[in-house]
CSV table of C-alpha atoms in Angstrom, one decimal:
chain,number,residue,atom,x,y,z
A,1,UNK,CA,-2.9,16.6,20.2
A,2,UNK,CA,1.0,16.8,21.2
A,3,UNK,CA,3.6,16.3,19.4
A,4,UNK,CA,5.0,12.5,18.3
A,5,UNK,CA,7.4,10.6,20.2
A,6,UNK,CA,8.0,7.6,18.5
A,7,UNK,CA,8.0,5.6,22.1
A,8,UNK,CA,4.7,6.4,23.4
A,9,UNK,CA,3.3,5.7,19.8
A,10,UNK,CA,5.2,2.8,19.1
A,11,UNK,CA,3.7,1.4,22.1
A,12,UNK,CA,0.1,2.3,21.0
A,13,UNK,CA,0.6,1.0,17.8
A,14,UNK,CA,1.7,-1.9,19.3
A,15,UNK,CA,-1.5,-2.4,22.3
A,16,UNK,CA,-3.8,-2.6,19.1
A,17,UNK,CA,-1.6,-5.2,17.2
A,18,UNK,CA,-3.2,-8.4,16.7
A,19,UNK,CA,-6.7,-7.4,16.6
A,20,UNK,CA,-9.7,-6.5,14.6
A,21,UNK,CA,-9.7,-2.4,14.7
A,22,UNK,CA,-10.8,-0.1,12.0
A,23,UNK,CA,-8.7,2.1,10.7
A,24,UNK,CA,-9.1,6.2,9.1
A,25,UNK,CA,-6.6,7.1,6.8
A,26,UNK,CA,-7.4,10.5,4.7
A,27,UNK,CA,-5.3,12.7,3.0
A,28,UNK,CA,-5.6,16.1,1.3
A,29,UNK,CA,-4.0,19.1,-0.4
A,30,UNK,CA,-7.1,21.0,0.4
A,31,UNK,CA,-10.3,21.6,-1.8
A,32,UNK,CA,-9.1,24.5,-2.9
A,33,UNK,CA,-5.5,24.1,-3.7
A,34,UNK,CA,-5.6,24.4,-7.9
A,35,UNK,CA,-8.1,27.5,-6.6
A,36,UNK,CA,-5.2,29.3,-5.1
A,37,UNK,CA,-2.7,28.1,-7.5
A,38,UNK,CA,-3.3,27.1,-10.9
A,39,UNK,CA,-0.5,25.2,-11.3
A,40,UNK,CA,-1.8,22.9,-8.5
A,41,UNK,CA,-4.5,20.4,-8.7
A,42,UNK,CA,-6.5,18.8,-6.0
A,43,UNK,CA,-5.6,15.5,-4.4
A,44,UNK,CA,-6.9,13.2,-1.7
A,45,UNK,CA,-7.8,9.8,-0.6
A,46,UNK,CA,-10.6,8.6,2.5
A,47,UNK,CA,-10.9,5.8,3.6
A,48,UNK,CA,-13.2,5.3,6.7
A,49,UNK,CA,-14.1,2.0,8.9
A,50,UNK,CA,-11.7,-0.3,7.2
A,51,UNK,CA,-11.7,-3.5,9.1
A,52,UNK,CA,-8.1,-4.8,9.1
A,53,UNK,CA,-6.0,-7.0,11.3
A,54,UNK,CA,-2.2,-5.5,11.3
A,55,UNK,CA,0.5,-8.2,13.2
A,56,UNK,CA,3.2,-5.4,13.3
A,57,UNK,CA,3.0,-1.7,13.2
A,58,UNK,CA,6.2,0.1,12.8
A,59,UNK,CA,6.9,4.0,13.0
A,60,UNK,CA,9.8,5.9,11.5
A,61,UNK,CA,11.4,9.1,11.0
A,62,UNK,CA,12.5,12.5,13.0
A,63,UNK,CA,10.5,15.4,12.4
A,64,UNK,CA,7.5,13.8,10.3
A,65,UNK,CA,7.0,10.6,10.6
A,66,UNK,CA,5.7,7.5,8.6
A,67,UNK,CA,3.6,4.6,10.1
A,68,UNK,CA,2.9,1.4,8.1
A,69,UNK,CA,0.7,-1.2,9.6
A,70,UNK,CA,2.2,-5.0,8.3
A,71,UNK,CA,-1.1,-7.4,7.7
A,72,UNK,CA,-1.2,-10.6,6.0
A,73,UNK,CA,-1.5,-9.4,2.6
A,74,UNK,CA,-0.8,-6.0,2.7
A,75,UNK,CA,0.6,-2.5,4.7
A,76,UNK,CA,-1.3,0.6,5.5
A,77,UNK,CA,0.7,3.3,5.7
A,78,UNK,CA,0.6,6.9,5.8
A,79,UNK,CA,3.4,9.5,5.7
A,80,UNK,CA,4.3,12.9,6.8
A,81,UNK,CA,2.2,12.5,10.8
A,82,UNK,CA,3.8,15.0,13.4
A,83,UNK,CA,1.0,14.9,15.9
A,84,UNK,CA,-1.1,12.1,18.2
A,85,UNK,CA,-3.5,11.5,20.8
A,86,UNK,CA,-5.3,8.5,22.7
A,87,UNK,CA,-8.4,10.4,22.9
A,88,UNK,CA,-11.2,9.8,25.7
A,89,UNK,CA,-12.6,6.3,23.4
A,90,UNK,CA,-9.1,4.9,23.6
A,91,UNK,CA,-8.7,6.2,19.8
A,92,UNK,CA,-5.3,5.9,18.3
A,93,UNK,CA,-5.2,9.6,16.6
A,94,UNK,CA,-2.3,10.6,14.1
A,95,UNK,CA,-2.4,13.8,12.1
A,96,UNK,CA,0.4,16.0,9.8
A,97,UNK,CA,-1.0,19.4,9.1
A,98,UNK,CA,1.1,22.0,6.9
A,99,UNK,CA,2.8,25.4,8.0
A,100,UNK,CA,-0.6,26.8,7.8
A,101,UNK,CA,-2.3,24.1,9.9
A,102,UNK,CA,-4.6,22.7,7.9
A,103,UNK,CA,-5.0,18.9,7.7
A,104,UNK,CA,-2.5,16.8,5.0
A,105,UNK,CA,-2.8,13.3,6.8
A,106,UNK,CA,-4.8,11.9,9.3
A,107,UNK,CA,-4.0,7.7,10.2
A,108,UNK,CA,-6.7,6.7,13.4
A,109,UNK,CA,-7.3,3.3,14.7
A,110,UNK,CA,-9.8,2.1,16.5
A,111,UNK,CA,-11.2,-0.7,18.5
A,112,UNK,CA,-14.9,0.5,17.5
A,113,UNK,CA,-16.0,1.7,14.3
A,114,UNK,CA,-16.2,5.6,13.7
A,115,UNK,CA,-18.9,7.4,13.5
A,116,UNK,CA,-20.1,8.9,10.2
């Protein structure tokens, strides 16, 4: 994955605009984050294969960035990416991992469902 630039992701955002895709969006603090801190507690949301039609997809910020994806009724969005690929399926991959690297935010869109 490379780095973000808001450009070349704008414009990927924008081929998949206007069509049925299906969309990933997961985020995390880790499983074990009230394990290494009490204080903590564990949060997180998945959602996988969600079939949505976005008309406008918009991406903002400078060092993390948010995405939201405009449908009829609704946004996606997801906030805190840094990273991004078109991977070898024509995937639309986003990701923001901590100072540790581990996964905090993963946005992917796709023209095919994903696999389990």
């Amino acid at each position: 994955m490379e780095m973000i630039q808001i450009d070349k992701v704008q414009e990927a955002l924008d081929h998949l605009a206007n069509k049925d895709v299906y969309v990933h969006l997961e985020t995390t603090n880790g499983a074990y984050a009230s394990h290494f801190n009490s204080n903590a507690y564990n949060v997180g949301a998945f959602i996988r294969n969600a079939k949505v039609r976005y008309k406008h997809a918009k991406i903002v910020g400078s060092e993390t960035f948010r995405i939201g994806l405009k449908m009829d009724h609704g946004w996606v969005y997801a906030e805190g990416l840094t990273q991004w690929e078109v991977d070898d399926k024509g995937r639309l991959i986003m990701a923001g991992h901590d100072a540790e690297g581990r996964l905090m935010v993963a946005l992917e869109i796709s023209e095919t469902p994903f696999e389990n």
